[in-house]
Tab-separated table of C-alpha atoms and ligand atoms in Angstrom:
chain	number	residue	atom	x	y	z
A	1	UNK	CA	1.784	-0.934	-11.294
A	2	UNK	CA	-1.941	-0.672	-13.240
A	3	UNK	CA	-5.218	1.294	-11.825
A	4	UNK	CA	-7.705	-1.689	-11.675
A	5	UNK	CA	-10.461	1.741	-12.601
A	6	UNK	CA	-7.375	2.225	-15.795
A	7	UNK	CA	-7.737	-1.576	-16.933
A	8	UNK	CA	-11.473	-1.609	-16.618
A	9	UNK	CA	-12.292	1.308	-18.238
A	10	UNK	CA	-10.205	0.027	-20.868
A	11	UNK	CA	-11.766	-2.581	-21.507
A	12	UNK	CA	-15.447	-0.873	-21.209
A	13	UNK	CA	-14.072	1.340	-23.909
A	14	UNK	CA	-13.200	-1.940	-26.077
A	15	UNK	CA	-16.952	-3.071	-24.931
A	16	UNK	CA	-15.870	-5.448	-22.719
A	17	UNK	CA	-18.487	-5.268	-19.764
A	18	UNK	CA	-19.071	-8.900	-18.022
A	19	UNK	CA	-16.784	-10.264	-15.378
A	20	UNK	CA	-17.163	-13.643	-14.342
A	21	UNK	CA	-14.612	-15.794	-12.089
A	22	UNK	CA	-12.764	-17.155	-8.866
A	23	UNK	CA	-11.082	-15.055	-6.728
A	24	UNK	CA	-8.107	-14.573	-5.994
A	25	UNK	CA	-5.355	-13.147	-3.536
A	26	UNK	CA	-2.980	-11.042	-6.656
A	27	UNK	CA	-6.180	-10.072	-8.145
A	28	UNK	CA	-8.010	-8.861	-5.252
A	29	UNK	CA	-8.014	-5.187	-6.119
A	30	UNK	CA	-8.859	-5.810	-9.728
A	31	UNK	CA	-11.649	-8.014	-8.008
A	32	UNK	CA	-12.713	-5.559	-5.759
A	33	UNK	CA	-12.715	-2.984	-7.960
A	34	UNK	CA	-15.043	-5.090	-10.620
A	35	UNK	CA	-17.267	-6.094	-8.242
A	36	UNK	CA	-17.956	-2.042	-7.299
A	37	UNK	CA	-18.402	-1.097	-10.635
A	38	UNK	CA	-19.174	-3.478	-13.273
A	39	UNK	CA	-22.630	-4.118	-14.202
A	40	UNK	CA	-22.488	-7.852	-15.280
A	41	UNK	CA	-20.272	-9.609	-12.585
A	42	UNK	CA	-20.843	-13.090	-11.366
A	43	UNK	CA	-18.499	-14.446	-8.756
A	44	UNK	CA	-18.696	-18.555	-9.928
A	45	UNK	CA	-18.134	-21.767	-7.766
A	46	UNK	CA	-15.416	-22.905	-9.780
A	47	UNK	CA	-13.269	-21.757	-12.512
A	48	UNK	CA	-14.616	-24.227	-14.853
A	49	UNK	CA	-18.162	-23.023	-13.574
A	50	UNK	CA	-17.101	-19.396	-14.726
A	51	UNK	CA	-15.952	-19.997	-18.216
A	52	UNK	CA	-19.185	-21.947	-18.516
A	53	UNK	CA	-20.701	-18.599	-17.750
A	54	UNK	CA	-18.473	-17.073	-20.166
A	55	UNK	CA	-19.722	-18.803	-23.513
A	56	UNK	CA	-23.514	-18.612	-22.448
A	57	UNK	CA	-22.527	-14.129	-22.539
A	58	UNK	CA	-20.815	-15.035	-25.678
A	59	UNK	CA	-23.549	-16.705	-27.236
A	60	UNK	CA	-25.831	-14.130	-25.948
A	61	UNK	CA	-24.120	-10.804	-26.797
A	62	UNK	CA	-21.344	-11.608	-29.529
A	63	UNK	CA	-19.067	-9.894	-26.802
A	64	UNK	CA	-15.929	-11.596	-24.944
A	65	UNK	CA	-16.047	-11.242	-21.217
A	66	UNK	CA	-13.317	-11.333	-18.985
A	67	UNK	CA	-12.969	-14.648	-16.809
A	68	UNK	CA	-10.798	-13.998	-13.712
A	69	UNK	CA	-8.766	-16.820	-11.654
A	70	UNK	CA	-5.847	-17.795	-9.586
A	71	UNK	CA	-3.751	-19.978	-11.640
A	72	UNK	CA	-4.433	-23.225	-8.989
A	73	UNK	CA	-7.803	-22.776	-10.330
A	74	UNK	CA	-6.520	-23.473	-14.078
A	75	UNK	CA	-6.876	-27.096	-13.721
A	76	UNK	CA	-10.247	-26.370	-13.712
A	77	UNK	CA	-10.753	-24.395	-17.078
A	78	UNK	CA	-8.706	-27.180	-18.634
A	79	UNK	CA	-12.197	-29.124	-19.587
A	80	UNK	CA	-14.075	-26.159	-20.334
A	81	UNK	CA	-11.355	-24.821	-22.808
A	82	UNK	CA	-10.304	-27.288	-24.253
A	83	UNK	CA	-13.391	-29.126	-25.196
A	84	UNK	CA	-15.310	-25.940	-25.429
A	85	UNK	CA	-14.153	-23.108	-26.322
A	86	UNK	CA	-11.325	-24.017	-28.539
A	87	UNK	CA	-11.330	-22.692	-31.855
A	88	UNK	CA	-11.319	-26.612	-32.832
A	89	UNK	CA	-14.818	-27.394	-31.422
A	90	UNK	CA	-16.931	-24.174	-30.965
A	91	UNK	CA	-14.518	-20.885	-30.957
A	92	UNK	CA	-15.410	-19.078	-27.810
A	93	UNK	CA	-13.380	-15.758	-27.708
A	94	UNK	CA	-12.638	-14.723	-23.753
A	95	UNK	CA	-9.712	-13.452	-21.834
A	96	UNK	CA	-8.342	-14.872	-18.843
A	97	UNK	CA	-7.140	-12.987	-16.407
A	98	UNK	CA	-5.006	-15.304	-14.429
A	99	UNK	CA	-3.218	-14.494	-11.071
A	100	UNK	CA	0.195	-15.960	-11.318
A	101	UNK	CA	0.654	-17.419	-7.902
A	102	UNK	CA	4.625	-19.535	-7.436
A	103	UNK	CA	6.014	-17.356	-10.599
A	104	UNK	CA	9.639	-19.137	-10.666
A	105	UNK	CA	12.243	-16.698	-8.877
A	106	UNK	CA	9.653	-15.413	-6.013
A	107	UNK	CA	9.153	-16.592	-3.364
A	108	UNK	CA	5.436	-18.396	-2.726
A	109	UNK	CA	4.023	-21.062	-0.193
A	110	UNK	CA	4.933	-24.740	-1.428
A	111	UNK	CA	1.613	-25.192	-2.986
A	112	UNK	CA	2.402	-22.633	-5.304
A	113	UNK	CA	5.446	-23.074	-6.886
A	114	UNK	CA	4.782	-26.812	-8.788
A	115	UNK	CA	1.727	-24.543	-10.091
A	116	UNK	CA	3.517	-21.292	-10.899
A	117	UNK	CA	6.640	-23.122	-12.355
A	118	UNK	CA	4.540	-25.121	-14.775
A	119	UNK	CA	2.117	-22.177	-15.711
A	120	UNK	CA	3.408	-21.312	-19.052
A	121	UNK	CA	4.388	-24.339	-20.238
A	122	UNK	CA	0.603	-25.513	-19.435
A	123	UNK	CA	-0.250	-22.807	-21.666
A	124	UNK	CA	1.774	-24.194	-24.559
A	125	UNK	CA	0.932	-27.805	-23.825
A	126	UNK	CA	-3.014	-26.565	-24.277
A	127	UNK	CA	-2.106	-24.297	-27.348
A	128	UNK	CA	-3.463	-21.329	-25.449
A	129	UNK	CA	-2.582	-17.986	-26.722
A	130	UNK	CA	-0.807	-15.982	-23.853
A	131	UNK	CA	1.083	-13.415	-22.717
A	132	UNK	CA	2.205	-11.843	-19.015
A	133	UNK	CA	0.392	-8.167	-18.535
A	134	UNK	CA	3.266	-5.504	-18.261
A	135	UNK	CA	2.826	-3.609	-15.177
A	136	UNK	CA	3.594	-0.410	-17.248
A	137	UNK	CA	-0.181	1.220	-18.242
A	138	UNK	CA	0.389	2.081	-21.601
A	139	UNK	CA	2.431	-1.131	-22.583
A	140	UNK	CA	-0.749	-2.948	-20.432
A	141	UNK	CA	-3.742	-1.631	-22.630
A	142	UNK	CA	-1.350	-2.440	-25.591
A	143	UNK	CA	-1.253	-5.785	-24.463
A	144	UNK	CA	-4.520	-6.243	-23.733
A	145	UNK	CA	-5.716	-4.683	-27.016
A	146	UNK	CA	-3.950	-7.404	-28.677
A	147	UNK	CA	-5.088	-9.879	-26.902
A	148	UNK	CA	-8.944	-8.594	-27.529
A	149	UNK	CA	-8.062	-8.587	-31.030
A	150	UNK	CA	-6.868	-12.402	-31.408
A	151	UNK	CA	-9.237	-13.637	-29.365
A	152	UNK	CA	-12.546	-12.093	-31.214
A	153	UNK	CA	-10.317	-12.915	-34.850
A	154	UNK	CA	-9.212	-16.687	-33.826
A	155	UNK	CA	-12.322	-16.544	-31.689
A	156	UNK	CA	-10.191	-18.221	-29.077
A	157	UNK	CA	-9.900	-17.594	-25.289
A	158	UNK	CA	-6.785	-15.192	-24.674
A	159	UNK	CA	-4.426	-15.744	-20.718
A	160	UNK	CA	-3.005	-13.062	-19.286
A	161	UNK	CA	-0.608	-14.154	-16.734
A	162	UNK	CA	-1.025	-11.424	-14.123
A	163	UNK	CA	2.134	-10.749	-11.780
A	164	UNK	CA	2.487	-10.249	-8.148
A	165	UNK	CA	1.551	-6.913	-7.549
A	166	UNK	CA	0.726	-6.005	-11.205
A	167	UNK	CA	-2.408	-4.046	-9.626
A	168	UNK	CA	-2.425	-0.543	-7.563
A	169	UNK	CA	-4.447	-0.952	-4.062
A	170	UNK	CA	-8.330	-0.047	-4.273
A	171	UNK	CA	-9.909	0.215	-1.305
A	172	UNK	CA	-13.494	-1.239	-1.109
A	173	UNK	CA	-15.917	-1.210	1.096
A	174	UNK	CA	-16.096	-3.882	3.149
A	175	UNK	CA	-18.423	-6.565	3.456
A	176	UNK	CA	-21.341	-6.188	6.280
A	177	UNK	CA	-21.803	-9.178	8.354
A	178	UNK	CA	-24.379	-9.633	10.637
A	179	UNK	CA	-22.476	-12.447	12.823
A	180	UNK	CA	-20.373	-11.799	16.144
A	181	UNK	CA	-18.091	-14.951	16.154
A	182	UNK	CA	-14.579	-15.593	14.140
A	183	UNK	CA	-13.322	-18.177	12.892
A	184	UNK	CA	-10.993	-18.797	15.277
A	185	UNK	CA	-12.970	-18.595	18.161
A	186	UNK	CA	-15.580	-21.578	16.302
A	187	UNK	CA	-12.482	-23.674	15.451
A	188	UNK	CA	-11.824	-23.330	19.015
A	189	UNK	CA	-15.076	-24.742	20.726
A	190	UNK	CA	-15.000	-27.008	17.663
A	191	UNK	CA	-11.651	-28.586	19.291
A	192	UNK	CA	-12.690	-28.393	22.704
A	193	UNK	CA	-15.696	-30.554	21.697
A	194	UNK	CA	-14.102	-32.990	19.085
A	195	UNK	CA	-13.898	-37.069	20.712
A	196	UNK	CA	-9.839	-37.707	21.116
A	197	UNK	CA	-9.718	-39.745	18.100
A	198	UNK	CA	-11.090	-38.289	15.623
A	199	UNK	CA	-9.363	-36.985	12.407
A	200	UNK	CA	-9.840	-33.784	10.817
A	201	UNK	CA	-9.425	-32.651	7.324
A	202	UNK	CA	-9.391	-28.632	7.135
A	203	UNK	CA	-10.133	-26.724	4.197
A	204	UNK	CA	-7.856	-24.600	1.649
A	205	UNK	CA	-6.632	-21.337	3.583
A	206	UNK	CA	-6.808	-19.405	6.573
A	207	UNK	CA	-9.121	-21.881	8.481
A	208	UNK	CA	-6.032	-24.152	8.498
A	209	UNK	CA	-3.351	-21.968	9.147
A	210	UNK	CA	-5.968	-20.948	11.781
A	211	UNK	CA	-6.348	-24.552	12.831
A	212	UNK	CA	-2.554	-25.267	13.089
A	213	UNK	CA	-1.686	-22.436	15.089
A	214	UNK	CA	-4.460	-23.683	17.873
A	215	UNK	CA	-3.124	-26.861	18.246
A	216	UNK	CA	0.483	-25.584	19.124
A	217	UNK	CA	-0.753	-23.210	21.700
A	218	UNK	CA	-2.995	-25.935	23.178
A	219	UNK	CA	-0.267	-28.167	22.947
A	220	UNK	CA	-2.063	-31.007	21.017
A	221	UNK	CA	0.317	-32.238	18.761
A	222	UNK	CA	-1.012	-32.536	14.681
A	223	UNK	CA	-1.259	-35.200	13.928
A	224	UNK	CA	-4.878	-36.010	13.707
A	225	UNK	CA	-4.893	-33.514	10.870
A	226	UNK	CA	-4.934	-32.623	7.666
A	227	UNK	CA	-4.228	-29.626	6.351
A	228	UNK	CA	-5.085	-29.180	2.976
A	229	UNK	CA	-3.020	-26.642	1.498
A	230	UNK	CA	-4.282	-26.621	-2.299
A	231	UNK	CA	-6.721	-28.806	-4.231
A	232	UNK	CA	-9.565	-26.284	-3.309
A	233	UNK	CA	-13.223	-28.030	-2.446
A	234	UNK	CA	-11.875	-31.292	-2.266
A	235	UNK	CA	-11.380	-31.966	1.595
A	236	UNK	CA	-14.887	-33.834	1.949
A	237	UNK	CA	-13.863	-36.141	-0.598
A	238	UNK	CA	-10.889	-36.960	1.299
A	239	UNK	CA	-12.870	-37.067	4.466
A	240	UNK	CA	-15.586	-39.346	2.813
A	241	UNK	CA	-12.552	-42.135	1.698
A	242	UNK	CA	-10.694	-42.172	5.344
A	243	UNK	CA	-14.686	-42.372	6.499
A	244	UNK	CA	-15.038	-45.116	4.394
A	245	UNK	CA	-11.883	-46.700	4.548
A	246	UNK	CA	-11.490	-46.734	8.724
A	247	UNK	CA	-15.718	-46.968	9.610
A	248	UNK	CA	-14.730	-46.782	13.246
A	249	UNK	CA	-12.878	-43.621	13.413
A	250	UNK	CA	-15.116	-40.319	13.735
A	251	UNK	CA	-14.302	-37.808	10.476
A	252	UNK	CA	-14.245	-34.352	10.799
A	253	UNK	CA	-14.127	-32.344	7.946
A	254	UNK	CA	-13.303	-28.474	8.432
A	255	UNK	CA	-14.948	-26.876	5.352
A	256	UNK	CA	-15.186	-23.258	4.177
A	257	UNK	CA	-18.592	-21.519	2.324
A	258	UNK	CA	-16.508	-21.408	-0.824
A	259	UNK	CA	-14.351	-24.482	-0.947
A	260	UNK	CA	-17.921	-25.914	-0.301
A	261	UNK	CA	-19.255	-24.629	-3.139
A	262	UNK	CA	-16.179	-25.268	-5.667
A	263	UNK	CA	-16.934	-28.982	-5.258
A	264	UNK	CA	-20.370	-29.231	-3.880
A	265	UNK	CA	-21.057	-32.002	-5.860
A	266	UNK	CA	-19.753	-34.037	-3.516
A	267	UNK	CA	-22.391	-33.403	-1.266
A	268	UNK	CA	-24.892	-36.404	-2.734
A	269	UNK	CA	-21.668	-38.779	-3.336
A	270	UNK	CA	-21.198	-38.148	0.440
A	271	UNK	CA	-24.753	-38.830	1.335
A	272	UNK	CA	-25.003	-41.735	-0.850
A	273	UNK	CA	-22.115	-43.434	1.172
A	274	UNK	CA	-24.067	-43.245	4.320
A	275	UNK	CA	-20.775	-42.954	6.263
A	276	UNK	CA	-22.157	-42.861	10.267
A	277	UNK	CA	-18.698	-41.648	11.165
A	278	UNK	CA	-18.331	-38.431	8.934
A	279	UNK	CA	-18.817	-35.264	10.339
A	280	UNK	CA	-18.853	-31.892	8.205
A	281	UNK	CA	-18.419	-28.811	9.440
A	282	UNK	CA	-19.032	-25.421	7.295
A	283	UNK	CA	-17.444	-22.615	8.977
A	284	UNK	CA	-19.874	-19.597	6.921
A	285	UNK	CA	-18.569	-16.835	6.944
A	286	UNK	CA	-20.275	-15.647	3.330
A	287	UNK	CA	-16.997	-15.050	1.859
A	288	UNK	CA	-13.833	-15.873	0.232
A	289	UNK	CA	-12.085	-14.793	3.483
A	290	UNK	CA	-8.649	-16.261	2.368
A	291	UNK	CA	-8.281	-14.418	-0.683
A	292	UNK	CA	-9.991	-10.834	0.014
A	293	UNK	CA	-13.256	-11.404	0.911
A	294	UNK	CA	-15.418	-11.027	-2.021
A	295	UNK	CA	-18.885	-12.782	-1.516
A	296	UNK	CA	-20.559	-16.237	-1.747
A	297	UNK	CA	-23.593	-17.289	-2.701
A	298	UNK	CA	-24.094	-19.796	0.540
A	299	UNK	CA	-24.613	-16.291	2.233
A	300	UNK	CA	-28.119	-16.894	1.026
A	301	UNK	CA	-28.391	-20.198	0.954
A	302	UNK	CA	-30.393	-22.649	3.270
A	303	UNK	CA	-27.211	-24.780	4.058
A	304	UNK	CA	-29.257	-27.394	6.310
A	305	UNK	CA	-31.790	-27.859	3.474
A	306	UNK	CA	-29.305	-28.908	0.982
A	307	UNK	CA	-27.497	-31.080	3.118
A	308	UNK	CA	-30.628	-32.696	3.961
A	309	UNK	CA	-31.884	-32.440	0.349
A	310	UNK	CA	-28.722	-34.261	-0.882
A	311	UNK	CA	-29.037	-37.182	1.699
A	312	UNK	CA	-27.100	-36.234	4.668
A	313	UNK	CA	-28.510	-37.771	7.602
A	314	UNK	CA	-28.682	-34.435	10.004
A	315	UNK	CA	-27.575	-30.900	9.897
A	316	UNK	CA	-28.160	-28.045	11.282
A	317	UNK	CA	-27.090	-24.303	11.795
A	318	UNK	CA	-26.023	-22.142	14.437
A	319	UNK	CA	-24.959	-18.912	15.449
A	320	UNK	CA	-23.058	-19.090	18.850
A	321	UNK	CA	-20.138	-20.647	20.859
A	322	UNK	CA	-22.671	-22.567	23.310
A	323	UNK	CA	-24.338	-24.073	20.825
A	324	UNK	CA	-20.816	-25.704	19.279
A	325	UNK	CA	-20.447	-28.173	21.794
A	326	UNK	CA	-24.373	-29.151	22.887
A	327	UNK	CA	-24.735	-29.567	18.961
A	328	UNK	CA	-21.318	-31.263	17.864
A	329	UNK	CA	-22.528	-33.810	20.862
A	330	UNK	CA	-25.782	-34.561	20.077
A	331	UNK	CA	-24.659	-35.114	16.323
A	332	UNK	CA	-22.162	-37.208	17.403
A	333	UNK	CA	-24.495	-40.034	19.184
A	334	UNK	CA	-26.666	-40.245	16.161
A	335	UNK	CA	-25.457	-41.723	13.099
A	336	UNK	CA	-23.953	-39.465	10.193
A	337	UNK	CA	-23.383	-38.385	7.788
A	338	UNK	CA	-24.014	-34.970	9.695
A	339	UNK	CA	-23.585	-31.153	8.505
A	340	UNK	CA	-23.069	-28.304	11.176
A	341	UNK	CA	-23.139	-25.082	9.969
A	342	UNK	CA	-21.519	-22.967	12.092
A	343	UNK	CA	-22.591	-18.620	10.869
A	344	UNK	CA	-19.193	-16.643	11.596
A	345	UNK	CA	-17.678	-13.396	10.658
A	346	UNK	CA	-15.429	-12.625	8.210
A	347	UNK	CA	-11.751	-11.710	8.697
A	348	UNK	CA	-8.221	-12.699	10.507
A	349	UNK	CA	-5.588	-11.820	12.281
A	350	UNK	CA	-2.863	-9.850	10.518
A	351	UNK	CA	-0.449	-11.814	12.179
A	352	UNK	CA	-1.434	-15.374	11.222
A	353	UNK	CA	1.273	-17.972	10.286
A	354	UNK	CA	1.826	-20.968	8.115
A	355	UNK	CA	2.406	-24.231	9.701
A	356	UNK	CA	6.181	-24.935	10.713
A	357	UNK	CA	5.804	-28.552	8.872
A	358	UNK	CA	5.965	-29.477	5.265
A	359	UNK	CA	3.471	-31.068	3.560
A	360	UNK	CA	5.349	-34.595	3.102
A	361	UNK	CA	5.572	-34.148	7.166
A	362	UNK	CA	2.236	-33.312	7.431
A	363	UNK	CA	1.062	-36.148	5.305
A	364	UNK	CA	3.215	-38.974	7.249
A	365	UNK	CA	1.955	-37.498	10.763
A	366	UNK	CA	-1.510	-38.010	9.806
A	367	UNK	CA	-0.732	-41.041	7.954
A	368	UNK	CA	0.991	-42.839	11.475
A	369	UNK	CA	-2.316	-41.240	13.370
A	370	UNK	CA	-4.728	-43.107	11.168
A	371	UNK	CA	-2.715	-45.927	11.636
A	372	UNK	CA	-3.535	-46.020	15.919
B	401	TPP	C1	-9.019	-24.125	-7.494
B	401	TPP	C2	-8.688	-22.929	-6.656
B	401	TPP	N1	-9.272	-21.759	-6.946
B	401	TPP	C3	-8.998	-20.658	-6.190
B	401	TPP	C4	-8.119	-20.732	-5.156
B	401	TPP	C5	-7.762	-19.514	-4.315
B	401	TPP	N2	-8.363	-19.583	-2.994
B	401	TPP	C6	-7.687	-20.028	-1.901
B	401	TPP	S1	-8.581	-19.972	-0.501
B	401	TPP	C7	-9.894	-19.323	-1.326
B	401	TPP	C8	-11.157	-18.901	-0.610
B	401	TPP	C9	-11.759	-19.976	0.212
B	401	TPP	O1	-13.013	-19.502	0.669
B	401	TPP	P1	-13.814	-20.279	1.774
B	401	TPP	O2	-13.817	-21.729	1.486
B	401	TPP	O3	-15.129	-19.623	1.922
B	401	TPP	O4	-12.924	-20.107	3.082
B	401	TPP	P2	-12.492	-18.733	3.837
B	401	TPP	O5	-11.277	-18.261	3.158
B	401	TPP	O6	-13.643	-17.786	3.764
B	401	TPP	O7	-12.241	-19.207	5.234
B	401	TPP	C10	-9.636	-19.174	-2.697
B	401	TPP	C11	-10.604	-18.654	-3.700
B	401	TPP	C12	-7.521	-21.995	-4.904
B	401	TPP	N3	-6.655	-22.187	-3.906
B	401	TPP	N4	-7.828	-23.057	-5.671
């Protein structure tokens, strides 16, 4: 195993200062420890977002800076990199740190392993320079030295596939939140006060997990949702076209303060459809909960105003497990499309599960639902 305070002062010695990325779960103490100590650090909506970021420092200070993601979040860069920062169009020099979720051999949830099994032959197919980071320090900064060095002389980005537990623990302190509630105690009042046939579409994470484990114990059956396992930021758009598709049927979509920000472009498309049936739902807890809890910018932000801003026929925010119902209700009787954000805490329990059903299973469930 590598220091994350070992790799980055490394790199500070190679004058490589500004950190810019997605997080993720195998880089979380790397993450954590970046976000303690570095003095450029910007934690981006999207991965394509944060090599974006990466060019404009480029451009600015002649120096690479370090862009860090999980490898789902590669599909992102693809557009970015390719069209970008290869040395074919305008020679960006950056390294990747990538978190190799679904390496072949370990085991990894299913939406992990069609991802981790086709990481490194995505990085020949794109002609990206790569190579995994050895978990051994010395052989590490010799790696990474190398890596520095083609990147600035093919000014080219640079991968480094990091490994499941590649990084040493570092302990950081945590994040202060001024709310009371959890998450599972919203998704819980949001259940009590959902209309028996609605359909749900829940976010990329714990919030499902969260979600699936409340409907066994209540005994509800699940089919009515979706649980998206992957494809992070997407679930409104997949909300919007059953919304669109079935106008009769009330949406829910279960949405997280990141995944909302990934893809909040979706937020006018959404708007623009008018759908009266879809129903949003931002559980905020400020944070990347799922993956370690390193901050969002929707901490900050007015979430009602941009909803409003982009088109969306009501929102609103609240703070408490009273107000779930009386608000989900009202919302309900007017037309949508509607935004609730609901303020929460961060964190989960330890001993959270993964659903008991595939994918596939999950898919056809919800599939013979939508069909009643
Ligand atoms: C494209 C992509 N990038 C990164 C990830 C890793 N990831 C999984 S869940 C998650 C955090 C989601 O945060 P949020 O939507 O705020 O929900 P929370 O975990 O806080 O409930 C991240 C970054 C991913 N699955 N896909």
């Amino acid at each position: 195993m590598v220091s994350p305070a070992d790799i980055y002062a490394f790199l500070k010695e190679k004058d490589v200062t500004r950190y810019v990325g997605v997080p993720d779960s195998l880089l979380k103490y790397f993450c954590a420890y970046v976000a303690e100590h570095a003095e450029e650090h910007i934690i981006a909506a999207n991965e394509g977002n944060a090599v974006g970021i990466a060019a404009g420092q480029y451009f600015a200070t002649g120096q690479p800076s370090v862009v860090y993601l999980q490898n789902s979040g590669l599909g992102n860069t693809i557009n970015p990199l390719l069209s970008m920062a290869d040395p074919s169009v305008f020679g960006i020099p950056m390294l990747l740190f990538v978190g190799w979720r679904g390496e072949p051999g370990l085991p990894d949830a299913v939406q992990h392993q069609k991802q981790g099994n086709v990481t490194e032959s995505l990085m020949k197919g794109c002609d990206l320079d790569y190579e995994i980071l050895p978990e051994d320090l010395d052989a590490a900064k010799e790696c990474i030295g190398r890596a520095l060095k083609t990147c600035i002389n093919e000014k080219s980005p640079f991968v480094l596939l990091i490994r499941k537990g590649t990084f040493e623990s570092f302990q950081s302190t945590s994040f202060a939140s001024s709310h009371t509630m959890s998450r599972e105690e919203a998704l819980g009042a949001v259940l009590d006060a959902l209309p028996e046939d609605a359909c749900v579409v829940a976010t990329t994470g714990k919030l499902s997990r969260e979600l699936s484990e409340l409907r066994e114990k209540r005994g509800d059956g699940c089919g009515q949702d979706f649980l998206m396992v992957g494809s992070m930021g997407h679930c409104s758009s997949i909300a919007l076209g059953i919304a669109t598709s079935q106008p009769k049927r009330s949406v829910y979509c279960l949405d997280g303060d990141g995944a909302l920000l990934m893809h909040a472009g979706s937020l006018p498309v959404i708007a623009s459809e008018r759908p009266k049936n879809f129903h949003h739902i931002i559980f905020n807890n400020e944070v990347h909960d799922s993956v370690g809890g390193q901050p969002t910018p929707v901490g900050t932000l007015d979430v009602p105003a941009l909803a409003l801003a982009c088109g969306y026929a009501q929102a609103k925010s609240i703070k408490t497990k009273e107000d779930i119902p009386r608000t989900m209700k009202s919302f309900a009787r007017r037309d949508g499309p509607s935004m609730l954000e609901i303020r929460i805490r961060p964190g989960a329990r330890g001993n959270l599960t993964r659903p008991a059903f595939t994918p596939i299973q999950n898919k056809e469930l919800f599939m013979t639902f939508l069909k009643s």
